[in-house]
Amino acid sequence: MIEFVLFLGLCFILGGLAVASNPSPYYGVVGLVLASVAGCGWLVSLGVSFVALVLVMVYLGGMLVVFVYSVS
């Protein structure tokens, strides 16, 4: 189980770096999705699944709407 949590932490860090280092919003949103899913998986492994669900619905949904608006 500890390996899975460490893997999610590594994915979260790599997703954050992908968002920060990509000048193109097309590739930055892939990092955003990776970081959000890894962070939510980390929260589920800690036992706070409701917070993880709210994070996916509010944060990821809102950011993807902003991404689509800025691209169009």
N, C-alpha and C. Protein backbone atom coordinates (compact mmCIF):
# COMPACT_ATOMS: atom_id res chain seq x y z
N MET A 1 0.82 -1.20 0.00
CA MET A 1 0.00 0.00 0.00
C MET A 1 0.87 1.26 0.00
N ILE A 2 1.99 1.21 0.72
CA ILE A 2 2.84 2.39 0.78
C ILE A 2 3.45 2.70 -0.58
N GLU A 3 3.69 1.68 -1.39
CA GLU A 3 4.23 1.92 -2.73
C GLU A 3 3.22 2.66 -3.59
N PHE A 4 1.94 2.31 -3.44
CA PHE A 4 0.89 2.96 -4.21
C PHE A 4 0.76 4.43 -3.82
N VAL A 5 0.84 4.72 -2.54
CA VAL A 5 0.75 6.10 -2.07
C VAL A 5 1.96 6.91 -2.56
N LEU A 6 3.14 6.31 -2.53
CA LEU A 6 4.32 7.00 -3.04
C LEU A 6 4.23 7.22 -4.55
N PHE A 7 3.66 6.25 -5.27
CA PHE A 7 3.46 6.41 -6.71
C PHE A 7 2.50 7.56 -7.00
N LEU A 8 1.42 7.66 -6.23
CA LEU A 8 0.47 8.76 -6.41
C LEU A 8 1.12 10.10 -6.08
N GLY A 9 1.96 10.14 -5.07
CA GLY A 9 2.67 11.36 -4.74
C GLY A 9 3.62 11.79 -5.85
N LEU A 10 4.30 10.82 -6.44
CA LEU A 10 5.20 11.10 -7.56
C LEU A 10 4.41 11.61 -8.77
N CYS A 11 3.27 10.99 -9.05
CA CYS A 11 2.42 11.45 -10.16
C CYS A 11 1.90 12.86 -9.90
N PHE A 12 1.58 13.16 -8.66
CA PHE A 12 1.10 14.49 -8.31
C PHE A 12 2.18 15.54 -8.55
N ILE A 13 3.40 15.24 -8.13
CA ILE A 13 4.51 16.16 -8.34
C ILE A 13 4.81 16.33 -9.82
N LEU A 14 4.83 15.24 -10.58
CA LEU A 14 5.10 15.32 -12.01
C LEU A 14 3.99 16.07 -12.75
N GLY A 15 2.75 15.88 -12.33
CA GLY A 15 1.65 16.63 -12.94
C GLY A 15 1.75 18.11 -12.67
N GLY A 16 2.13 18.48 -11.45
CA GLY A 16 2.33 19.89 -11.14
C GLY A 16 3.47 20.50 -11.93
N LEU A 17 4.54 19.75 -12.10
CA LEU A 17 5.64 20.23 -12.93
C LEU A 17 5.23 20.36 -14.38
N ALA A 18 4.39 19.46 -14.86
CA ALA A 18 3.92 19.54 -16.24
C ALA A 18 3.05 20.77 -16.46
N VAL A 19 2.24 21.12 -15.48
CA VAL A 19 1.41 22.31 -15.60
C VAL A 19 2.29 23.57 -15.60
N ALA A 20 3.29 23.59 -14.73
CA ALA A 20 4.12 24.78 -14.58
C ALA A 20 5.11 24.97 -15.73
N SER A 21 5.54 23.89 -16.35
CA SER A 21 6.62 24.01 -17.33
C SER A 21 6.15 24.06 -18.79
N ASN A 22 4.89 23.81 -19.06
CA ASN A 22 4.41 23.81 -20.44
C ASN A 22 3.82 25.16 -20.81
N PRO A 23 4.36 25.81 -21.82
CA PRO A 23 3.78 27.09 -22.24
C PRO A 23 2.48 26.90 -23.02
N SER A 24 2.29 25.72 -23.61
CA SER A 24 1.08 25.46 -24.39
C SER A 24 -0.03 24.96 -23.46
N PRO A 25 -1.20 25.56 -23.53
CA PRO A 25 -2.28 25.09 -22.66
C PRO A 25 -2.78 23.69 -23.00
N TYR A 26 -2.53 23.24 -24.23
CA TYR A 26 -2.97 21.90 -24.61
C TYR A 26 -2.26 20.83 -23.80
N TYR A 27 -0.95 21.00 -23.60
CA TYR A 27 -0.19 20.03 -22.83
C TYR A 27 -0.26 20.31 -21.33
N GLY A 28 -0.49 21.54 -20.97
CA GLY A 28 -0.63 21.88 -19.56
C GLY A 28 -1.87 21.28 -18.94
N VAL A 29 -2.93 21.16 -19.72
CA VAL A 29 -4.16 20.59 -19.17
C VAL A 29 -4.00 19.09 -18.93
N VAL A 30 -3.13 18.43 -19.67
CA VAL A 30 -2.86 17.01 -19.41
C VAL A 30 -2.18 16.86 -18.05
N GLY A 31 -1.26 17.76 -17.74
CA GLY A 31 -0.63 17.75 -16.42
C GLY A 31 -1.62 18.07 -15.32
N LEU A 32 -2.56 18.97 -15.61
CA LEU A 32 -3.58 19.32 -14.63
C LEU A 32 -4.46 18.12 -14.31
N VAL A 33 -4.86 17.39 -15.33
CA VAL A 33 -5.69 16.20 -15.12
C VAL A 33 -4.91 15.14 -14.35
N LEU A 34 -3.64 14.94 -14.72
CA LEU A 34 -2.81 13.95 -14.03
C LEU A 34 -2.64 14.31 -12.56
N ALA A 35 -2.36 15.56 -12.27
CA ALA A 35 -2.18 15.99 -10.89
C ALA A 35 -3.48 15.88 -10.10
N SER A 36 -4.60 16.21 -10.70
CA SER A 36 -5.88 16.13 -10.00
C SER A 36 -6.27 14.68 -9.70
N VAL A 37 -6.09 13.80 -10.67
CA VAL A 37 -6.43 12.40 -10.45
C VAL A 37 -5.51 11.77 -9.41
N ALA A 38 -4.22 12.10 -9.48
CA ALA A 38 -3.28 11.56 -8.48
C ALA A 38 -3.58 12.11 -7.09
N GLY A 39 -3.90 13.39 -7.00
CA GLY A 39 -4.25 13.96 -5.70
C GLY A 39 -5.52 13.36 -5.13
N CYS A 40 -6.50 13.12 -5.98
CA CYS A 40 -7.74 12.50 -5.51
C CYS A 40 -7.52 11.05 -5.12
N GLY A 41 -6.67 10.35 -5.86
CA GLY A 41 -6.33 8.98 -5.47
C GLY A 41 -5.61 8.94 -4.14
N TRP A 42 -4.77 9.93 -3.90
CA TRP A 42 -4.07 10.03 -2.64
C TRP A 42 -5.06 10.26 -1.49
N LEU A 43 -6.03 11.13 -1.72
CA LEU A 43 -7.04 11.39 -0.69
C LEU A 43 -7.92 10.18 -0.44
N VAL A 44 -8.25 9.43 -1.49
CA VAL A 44 -9.05 8.21 -1.32
C VAL A 44 -8.27 7.19 -0.51
N SER A 45 -6.97 7.09 -0.76
CA SER A 45 -6.16 6.13 0.01
C SER A 45 -6.05 6.53 1.48
N LEU A 46 -6.22 7.81 1.78
CA LEU A 46 -6.22 8.27 3.16
C LEU A 46 -7.59 8.13 3.84
N GLY A 47 -8.62 7.84 3.05
CA GLY A 47 -9.94 7.60 3.63
C GLY A 47 -10.90 8.76 3.58
N VAL A 48 -10.59 9.80 2.86
CA VAL A 48 -11.50 10.95 2.74
C VAL A 48 -12.03 11.01 1.31
N SER A 49 -12.85 10.04 0.97
CA SER A 49 -13.32 9.93 -0.40
C SER A 49 -14.29 11.04 -0.79
N PHE A 50 -15.05 11.58 0.16
CA PHE A 50 -15.98 12.65 -0.17
C PHE A 50 -15.23 13.91 -0.59
N VAL A 51 -14.16 14.22 0.11
CA VAL A 51 -13.35 15.38 -0.25
C VAL A 51 -12.74 15.19 -1.63
N ALA A 52 -12.31 13.96 -1.93
CA ALA A 52 -11.74 13.68 -3.25
C ALA A 52 -12.79 13.86 -4.34
N LEU A 53 -14.00 13.43 -4.09
CA LEU A 53 -15.08 13.59 -5.06
C LEU A 53 -15.41 15.06 -5.29
N VAL A 54 -15.46 15.83 -4.23
CA VAL A 54 -15.72 17.27 -4.36
C VAL A 54 -14.58 17.95 -5.11
N LEU A 55 -13.35 17.52 -4.85
CA LEU A 55 -12.20 18.08 -5.56
C LEU A 55 -12.28 17.82 -7.05
N VAL A 56 -12.66 16.62 -7.44
CA VAL A 56 -12.79 16.30 -8.86
C VAL A 56 -13.90 17.12 -9.49
N MET A 57 -15.03 17.19 -8.84
CA MET A 57 -16.18 17.87 -9.44
C MET A 57 -15.97 19.37 -9.54
N VAL A 58 -15.45 19.99 -8.52
CA VAL A 58 -15.34 21.45 -8.50
C VAL A 58 -14.07 21.91 -9.20
N TYR A 59 -12.93 21.41 -8.75
CA TYR A 59 -11.66 21.92 -9.25
C TYR A 59 -11.43 21.52 -10.70
N LEU A 60 -11.50 20.25 -10.98
CA LEU A 60 -11.21 19.79 -12.33
C LEU A 60 -12.27 20.25 -13.31
N GLY A 61 -13.52 20.20 -12.93
CA GLY A 61 -14.58 20.67 -13.82
C GLY A 61 -14.46 22.15 -14.13
N GLY A 62 -14.18 22.95 -13.11
CA GLY A 62 -14.04 24.39 -13.32
C GLY A 62 -12.82 24.73 -14.15
N MET A 63 -11.73 24.06 -13.92
CA MET A 63 -10.51 24.36 -14.68
C MET A 63 -10.64 23.92 -16.13
N LEU A 64 -11.32 22.82 -16.39
CA LEU A 64 -11.49 22.40 -17.77
C LEU A 64 -12.42 23.33 -18.53
N VAL A 65 -13.39 23.92 -17.86
CA VAL A 65 -14.26 24.91 -18.50
C VAL A 65 -13.45 26.16 -18.87
N VAL A 66 -12.57 26.60 -17.96
CA VAL A 66 -11.72 27.75 -18.25
C VAL A 66 -10.76 27.43 -19.40
N PHE A 67 -10.25 26.21 -19.43
CA PHE A 67 -9.35 25.79 -20.51
C PHE A 67 -10.07 25.83 -21.86
N VAL A 68 -11.26 25.29 -21.93
CA VAL A 68 -12.01 25.28 -23.19
C VAL A 68 -12.33 26.70 -23.63
N TYR A 69 -12.67 27.58 -22.68
CA TYR A 69 -12.96 28.96 -23.01
C TYR A 69 -11.72 29.68 -23.56
N SER A 70 -10.57 29.45 -22.93
CA SER A 70 -9.36 30.14 -23.37
C SER A 70 -8.85 29.61 -24.71
N VAL A 71 -9.08 28.34 -24.99
CA VAL A 71 -8.64 27.77 -26.27
C VAL A 71 -9.53 28.27 -27.41
N SER A 72 -10.81 28.36 -27.14
CA SER A 72 -11.71 28.80 -28.21
C SER A 72 -11.61 30.31 -28.37
